Backbone as a ProteinNet text record, in pm:
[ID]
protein_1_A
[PRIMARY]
XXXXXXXXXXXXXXXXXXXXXXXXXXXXXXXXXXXXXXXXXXXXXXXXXXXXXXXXXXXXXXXXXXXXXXXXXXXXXXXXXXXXXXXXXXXXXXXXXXXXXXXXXXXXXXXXXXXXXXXXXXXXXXXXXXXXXXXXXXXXXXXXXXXXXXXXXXXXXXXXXXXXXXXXXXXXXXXXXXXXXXX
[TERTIARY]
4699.2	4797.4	4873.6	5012.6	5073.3	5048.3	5118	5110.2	5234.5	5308.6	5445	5364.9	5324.2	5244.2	5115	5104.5	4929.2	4999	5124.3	5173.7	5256.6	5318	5354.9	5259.7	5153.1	5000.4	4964	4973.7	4886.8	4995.9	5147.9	5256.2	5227.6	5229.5	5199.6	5084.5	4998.3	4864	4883.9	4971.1	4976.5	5043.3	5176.6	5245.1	5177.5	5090.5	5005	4915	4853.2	4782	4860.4	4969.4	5059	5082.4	5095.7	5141.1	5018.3	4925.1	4825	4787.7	4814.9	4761.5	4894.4	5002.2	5058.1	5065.1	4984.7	4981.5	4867.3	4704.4	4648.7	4710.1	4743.2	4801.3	4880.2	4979.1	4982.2	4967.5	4828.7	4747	4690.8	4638.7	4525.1	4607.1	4741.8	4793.5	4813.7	4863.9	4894.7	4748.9	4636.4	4506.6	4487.2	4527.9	4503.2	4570.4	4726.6	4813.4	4746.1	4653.2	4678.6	4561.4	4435.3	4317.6	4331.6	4453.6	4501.4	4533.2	4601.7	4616.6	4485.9	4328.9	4209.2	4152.5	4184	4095.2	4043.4	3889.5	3781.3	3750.7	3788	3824	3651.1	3657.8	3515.1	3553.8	3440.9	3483.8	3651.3	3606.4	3705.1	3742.1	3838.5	3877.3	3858.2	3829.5	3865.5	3902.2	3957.9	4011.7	3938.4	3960.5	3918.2	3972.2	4050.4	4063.6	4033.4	3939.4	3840.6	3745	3750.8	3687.9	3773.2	3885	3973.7	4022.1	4010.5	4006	3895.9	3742.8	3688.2	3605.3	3671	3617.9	3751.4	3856.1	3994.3	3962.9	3861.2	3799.7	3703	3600.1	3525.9	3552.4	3660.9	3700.6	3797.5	3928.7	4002.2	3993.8	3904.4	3855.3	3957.6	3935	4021.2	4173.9	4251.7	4366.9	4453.6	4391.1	4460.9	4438.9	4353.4	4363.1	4381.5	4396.2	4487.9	4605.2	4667.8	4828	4832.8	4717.9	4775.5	4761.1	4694	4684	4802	4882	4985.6	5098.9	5086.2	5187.9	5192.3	5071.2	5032.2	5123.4	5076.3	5139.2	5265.8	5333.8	5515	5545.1	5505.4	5544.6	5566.3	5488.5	5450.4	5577.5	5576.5	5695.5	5797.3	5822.6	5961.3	5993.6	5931.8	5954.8	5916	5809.9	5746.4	5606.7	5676.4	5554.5	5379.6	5309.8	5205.6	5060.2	5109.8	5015.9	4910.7	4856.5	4774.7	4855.6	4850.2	4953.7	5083.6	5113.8	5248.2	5335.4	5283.4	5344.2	5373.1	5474.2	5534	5653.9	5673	5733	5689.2	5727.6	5694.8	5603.9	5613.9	5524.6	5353.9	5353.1	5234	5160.7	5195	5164.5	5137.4	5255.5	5214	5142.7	5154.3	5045.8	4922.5	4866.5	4724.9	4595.5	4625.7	4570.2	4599	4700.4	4778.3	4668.9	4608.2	4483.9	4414.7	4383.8	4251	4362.1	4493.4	4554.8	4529.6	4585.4	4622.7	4488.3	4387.1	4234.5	4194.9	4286.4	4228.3	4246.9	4343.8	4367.5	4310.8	4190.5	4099.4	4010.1	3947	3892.3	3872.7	3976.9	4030.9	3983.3	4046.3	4018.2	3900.4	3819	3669.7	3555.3	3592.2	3487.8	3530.8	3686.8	3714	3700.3	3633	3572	3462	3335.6	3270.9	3147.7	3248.6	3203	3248.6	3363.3	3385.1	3322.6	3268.1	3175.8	3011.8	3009.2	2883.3	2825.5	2902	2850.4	2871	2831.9	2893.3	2739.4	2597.3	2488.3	2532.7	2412.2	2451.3	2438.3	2358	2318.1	2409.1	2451.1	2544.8	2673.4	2703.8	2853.4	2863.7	2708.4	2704.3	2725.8	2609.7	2668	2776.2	2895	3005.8	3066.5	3092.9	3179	3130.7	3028.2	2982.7	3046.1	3074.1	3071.4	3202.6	3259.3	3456.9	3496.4	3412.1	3460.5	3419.2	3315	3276.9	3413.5	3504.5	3557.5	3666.6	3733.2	3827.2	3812.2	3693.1	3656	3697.4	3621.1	3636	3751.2	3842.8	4042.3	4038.9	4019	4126.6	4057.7	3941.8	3912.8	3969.1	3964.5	4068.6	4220.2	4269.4	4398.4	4390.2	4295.3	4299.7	4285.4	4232	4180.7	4328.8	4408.4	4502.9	4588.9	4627.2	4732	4689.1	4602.7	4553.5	4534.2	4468.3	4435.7	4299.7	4254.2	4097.1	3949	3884.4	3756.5	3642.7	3561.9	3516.6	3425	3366.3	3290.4	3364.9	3480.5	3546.5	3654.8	3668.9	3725.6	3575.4	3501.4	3375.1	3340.6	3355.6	3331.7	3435.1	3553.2	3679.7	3689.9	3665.5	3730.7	3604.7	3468.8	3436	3268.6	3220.8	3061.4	3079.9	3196.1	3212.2	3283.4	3274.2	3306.7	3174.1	3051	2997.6	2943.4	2855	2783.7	2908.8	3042.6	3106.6	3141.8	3156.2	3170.1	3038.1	2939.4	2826.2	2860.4	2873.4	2870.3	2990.8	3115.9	3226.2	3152.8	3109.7	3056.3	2967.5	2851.9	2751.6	2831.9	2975.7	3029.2	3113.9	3157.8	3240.1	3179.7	3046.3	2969.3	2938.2	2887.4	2836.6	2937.6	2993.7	3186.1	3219.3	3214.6	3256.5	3133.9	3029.3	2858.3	2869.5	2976.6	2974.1	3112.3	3177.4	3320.9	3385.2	3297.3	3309.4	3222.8	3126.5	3044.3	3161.4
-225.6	-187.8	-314.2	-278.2	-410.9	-408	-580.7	-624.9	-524.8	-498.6	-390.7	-229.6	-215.2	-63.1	-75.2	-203.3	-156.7	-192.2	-296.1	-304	-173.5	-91.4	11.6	145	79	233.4	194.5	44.4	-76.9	-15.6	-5.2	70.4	233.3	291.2	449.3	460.1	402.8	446.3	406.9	282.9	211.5	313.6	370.3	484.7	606.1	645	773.6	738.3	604.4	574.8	562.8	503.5	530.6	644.8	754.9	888.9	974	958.8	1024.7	917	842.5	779	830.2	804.6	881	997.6	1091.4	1220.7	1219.7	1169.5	1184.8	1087.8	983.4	960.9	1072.4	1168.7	1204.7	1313.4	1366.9	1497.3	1473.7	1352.1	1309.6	1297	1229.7	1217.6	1333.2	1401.5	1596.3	1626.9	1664.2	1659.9	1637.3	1489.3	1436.8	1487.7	1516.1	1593.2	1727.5	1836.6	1937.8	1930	1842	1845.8	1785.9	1709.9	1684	1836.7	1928.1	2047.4	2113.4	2064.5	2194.2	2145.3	2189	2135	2240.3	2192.1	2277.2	2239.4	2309.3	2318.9	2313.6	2231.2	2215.7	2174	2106.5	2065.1	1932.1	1869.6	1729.2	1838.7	1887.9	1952.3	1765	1824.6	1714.9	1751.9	1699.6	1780.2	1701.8	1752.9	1714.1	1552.9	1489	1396.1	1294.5	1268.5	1156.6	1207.3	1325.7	1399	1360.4	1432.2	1353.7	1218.5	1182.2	1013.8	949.9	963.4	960.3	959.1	1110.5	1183.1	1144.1	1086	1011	876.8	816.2	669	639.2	772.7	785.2	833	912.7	975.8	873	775.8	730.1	591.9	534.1	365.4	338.2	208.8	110.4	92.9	86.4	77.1	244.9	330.1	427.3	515	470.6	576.6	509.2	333.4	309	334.2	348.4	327.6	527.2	595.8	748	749.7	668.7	710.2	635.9	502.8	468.8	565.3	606	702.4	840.9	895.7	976.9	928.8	776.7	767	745.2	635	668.7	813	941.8	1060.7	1105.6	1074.5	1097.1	985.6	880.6	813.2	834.2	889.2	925.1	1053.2	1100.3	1288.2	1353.7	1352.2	1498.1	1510.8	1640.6	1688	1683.6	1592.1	1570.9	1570	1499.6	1390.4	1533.8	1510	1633.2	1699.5	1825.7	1888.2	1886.3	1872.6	1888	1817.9	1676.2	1584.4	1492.4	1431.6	1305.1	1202.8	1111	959.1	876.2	731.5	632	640.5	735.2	748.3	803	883.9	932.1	775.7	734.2	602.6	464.2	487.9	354.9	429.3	494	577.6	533.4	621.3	537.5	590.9	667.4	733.8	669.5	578.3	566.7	462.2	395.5	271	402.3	478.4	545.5	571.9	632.4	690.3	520.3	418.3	336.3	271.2	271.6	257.9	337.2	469.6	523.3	490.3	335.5	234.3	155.4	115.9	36.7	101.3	227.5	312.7	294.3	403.7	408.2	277.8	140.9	-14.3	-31.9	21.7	-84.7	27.3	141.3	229.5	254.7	276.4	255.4	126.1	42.3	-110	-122.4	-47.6	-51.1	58.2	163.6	230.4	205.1	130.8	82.9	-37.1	-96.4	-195.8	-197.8	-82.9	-80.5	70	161.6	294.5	406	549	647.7	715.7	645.1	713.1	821.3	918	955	897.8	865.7	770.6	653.3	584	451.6	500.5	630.3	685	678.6	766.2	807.5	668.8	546.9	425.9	360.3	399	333.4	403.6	521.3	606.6	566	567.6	510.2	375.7	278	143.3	165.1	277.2	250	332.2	402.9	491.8	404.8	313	214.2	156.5	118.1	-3	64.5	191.7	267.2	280.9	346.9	382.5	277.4	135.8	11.9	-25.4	-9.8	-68.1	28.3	145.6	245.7	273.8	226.1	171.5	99.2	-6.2	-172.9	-106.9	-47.9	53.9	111.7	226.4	286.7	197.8	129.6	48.8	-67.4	-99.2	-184.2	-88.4	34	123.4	164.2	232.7	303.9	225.5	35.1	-27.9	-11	83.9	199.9	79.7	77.8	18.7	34.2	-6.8	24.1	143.1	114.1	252.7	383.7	365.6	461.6	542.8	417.6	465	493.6	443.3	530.5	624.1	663.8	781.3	924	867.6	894.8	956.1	824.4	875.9	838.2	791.5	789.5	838.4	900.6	962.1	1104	1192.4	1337.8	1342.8	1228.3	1243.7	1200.2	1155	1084.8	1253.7	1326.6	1421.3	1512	1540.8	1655.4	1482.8	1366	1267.4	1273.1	1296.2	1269.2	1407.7	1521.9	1612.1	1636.2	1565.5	1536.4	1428.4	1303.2	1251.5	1300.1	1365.1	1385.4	1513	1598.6	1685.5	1609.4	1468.4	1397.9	1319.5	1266.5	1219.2	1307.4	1416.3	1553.9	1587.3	1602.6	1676	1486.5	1401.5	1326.6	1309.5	1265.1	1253.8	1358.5	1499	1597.7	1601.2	1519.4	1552.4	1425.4	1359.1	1154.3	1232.9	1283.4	1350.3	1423
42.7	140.4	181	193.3	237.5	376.9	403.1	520	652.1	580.8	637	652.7	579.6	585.2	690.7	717.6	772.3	906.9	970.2	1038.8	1121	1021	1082.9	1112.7	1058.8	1040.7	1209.2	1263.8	1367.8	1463.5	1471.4	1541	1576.4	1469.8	1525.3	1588	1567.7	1644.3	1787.6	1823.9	1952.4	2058.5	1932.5	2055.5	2036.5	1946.7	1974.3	2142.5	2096.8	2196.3	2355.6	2345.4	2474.9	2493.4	2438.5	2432.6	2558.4	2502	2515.8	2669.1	2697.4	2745.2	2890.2	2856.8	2998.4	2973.7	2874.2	2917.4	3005	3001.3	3102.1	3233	3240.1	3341.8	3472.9	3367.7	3462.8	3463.3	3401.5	3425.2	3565.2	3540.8	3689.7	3809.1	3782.4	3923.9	3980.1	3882.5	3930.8	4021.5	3904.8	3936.4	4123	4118.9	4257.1	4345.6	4303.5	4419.9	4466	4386.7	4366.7	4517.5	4473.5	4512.1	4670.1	4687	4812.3	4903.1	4820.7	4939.7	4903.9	4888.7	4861.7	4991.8	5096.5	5199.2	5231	5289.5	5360.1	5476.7	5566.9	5717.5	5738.4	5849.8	5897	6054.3	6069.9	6235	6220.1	6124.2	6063.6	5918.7	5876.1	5757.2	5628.8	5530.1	5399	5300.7	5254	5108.2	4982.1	4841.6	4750.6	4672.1	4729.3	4667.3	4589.1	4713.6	4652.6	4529.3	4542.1	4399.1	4273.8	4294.7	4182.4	4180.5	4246.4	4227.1	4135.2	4149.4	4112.9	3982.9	3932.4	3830.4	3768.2	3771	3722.5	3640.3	3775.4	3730.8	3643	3660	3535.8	3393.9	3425	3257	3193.2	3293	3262.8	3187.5	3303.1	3309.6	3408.6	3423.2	3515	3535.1	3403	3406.4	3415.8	3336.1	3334.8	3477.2	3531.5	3636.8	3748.1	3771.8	3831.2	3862.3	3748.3	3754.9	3799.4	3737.6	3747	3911	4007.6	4148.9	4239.6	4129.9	4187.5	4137.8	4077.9	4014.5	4183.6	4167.4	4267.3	4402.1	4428.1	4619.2	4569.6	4450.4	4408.8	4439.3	4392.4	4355.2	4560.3	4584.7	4728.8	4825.7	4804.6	4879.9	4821.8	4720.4	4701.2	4763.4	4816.6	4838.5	4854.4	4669.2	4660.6	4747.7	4818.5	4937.7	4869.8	4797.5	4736.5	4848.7	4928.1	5013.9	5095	5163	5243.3	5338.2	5291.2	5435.6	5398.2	5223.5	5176.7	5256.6	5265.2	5314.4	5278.2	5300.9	5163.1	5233.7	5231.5	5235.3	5286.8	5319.5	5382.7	5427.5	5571.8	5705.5	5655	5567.5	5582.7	5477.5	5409.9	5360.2	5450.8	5576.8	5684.8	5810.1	5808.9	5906.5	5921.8	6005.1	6056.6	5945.7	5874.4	5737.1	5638.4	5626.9	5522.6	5431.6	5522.1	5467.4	5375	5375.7	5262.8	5180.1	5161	5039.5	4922	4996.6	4960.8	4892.8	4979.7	4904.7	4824.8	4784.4	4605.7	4517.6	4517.7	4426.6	4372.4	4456.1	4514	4476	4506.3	4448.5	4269.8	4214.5	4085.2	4024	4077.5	3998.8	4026.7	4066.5	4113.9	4005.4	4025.7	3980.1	3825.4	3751.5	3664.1	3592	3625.7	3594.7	3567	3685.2	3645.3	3536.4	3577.5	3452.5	3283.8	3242	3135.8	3107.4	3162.1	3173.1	3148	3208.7	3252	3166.5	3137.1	3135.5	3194.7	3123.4	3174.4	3220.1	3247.5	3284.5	3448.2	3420.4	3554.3	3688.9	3685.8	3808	3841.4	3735.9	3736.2	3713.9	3715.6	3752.2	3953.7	4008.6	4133.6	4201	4152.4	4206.6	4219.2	4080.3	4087.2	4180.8	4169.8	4290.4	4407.8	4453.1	4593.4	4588.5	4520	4555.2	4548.1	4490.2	4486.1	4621.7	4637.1	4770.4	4921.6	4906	4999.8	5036.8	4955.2	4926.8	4993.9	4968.5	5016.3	5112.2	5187.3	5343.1	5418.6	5353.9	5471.6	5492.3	5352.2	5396.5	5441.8	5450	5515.4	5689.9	5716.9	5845.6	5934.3	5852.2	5866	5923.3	5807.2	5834.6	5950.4	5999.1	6114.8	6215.8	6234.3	6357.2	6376.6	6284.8	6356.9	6363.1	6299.2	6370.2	6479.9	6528.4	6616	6750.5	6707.7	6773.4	6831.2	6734.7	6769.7	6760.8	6810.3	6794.5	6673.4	6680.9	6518.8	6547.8	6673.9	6657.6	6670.9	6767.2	6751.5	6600	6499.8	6378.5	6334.5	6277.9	6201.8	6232.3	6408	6450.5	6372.8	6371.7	6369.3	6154.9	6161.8	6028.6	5897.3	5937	5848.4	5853.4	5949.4	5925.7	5970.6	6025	5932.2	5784.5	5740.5	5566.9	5503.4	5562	5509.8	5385.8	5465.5	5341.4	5291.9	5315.4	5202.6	5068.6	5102.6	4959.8	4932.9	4975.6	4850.5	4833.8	4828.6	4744.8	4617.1	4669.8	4589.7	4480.8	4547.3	4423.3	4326	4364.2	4258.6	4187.5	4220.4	4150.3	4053.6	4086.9	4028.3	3882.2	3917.7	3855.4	3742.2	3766.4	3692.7	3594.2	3626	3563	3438.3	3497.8	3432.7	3335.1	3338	3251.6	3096.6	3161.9	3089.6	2962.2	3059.9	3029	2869	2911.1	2829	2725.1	2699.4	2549.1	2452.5
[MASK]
+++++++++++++++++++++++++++++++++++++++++++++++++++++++++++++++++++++++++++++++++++++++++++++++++++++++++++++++++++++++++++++++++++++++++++++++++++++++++++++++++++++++++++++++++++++++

């Protein structure tokens, strides 16, 4: 095979591979928009996000489901009513919420890292999601507490221990779904 033929064989595969690669991109960001309006009203309602965030980071890896959750808040500050509550621009992004959207980035990069790194076991999926969703909770704490000007016990109260048991159940669904999904 020539050097021109194996070069253009080394080309098609690259844009097959780009192809496919912003087609899940922006399967997942959709994914994420959709799972943003599934909320389950409780005393604190939550929606599914962090599920698809998650199960994004595990199927995707690091880079691709980064960019699919920046894709997600772009789609969302430009307009489209995406965000929770079919809500969308600037504000719901600098808002006093706006720290967790912005930590599914953070999310996505930490847990899509370390599962391409590390593995798609079940257990070491549940750990990565915990350690990417850690990471999200605490900026988007950080976030609440200088908008709000809120105290810490009062943001943890606030925004992060009635989420604590519906995310472990999002995770170990996230974990599960992805363990199944990578075979």
């Amino acid at each position: 095979m020539s050097e021109t033929t194996a070069a253009a064989e080394s080309s098609k595969k690259k844009k097959k591979l780009r192809t496919v690669d912003i087609a899940y991109i922006g399967l997942f960001a959709a994914l994420i928009a959709v799972c943003a309006q599934i909320a389950v009203p409780m005393t604190v309602s939550f929606t599914m996000q962090t599920f698809a965030v998650c199960l994004c980071a595990g199927l995707l890896g690091w880079k691709r489901s980064t960019v699919s959750v920046i894709v997600y808040i772009l789609l969302g500050v430009v307009g489209l009513p995406i965000f929770t509550g079919f809500k969308s621009g600037v504000a719901a992004i600098t808002g006093p919420t706006g720290g967790y959207i912005v930590g599914f980035v953070l999310t996505a990069l930490i847990t899509g890292a370390l599962v391409q790194k590390f593995g798609h076991k079940f257990w070491q999926l549940i750990l990565f999601m915990v350690i990417g969703l850690t990471v999200c909770y605490a900026f988007g704490t950080v976030w609440f507490i200088i908008a709000y000007k809120a105290t810490l016990k009062a943001a943890l109260a606030t925004c992060v221990v009635p989420f604590l048991l519906p995310e472990c159940g999002k995770i170990l669904l996230a974990a599960l779904l992805t363990n199944r999904l990578i075979r």
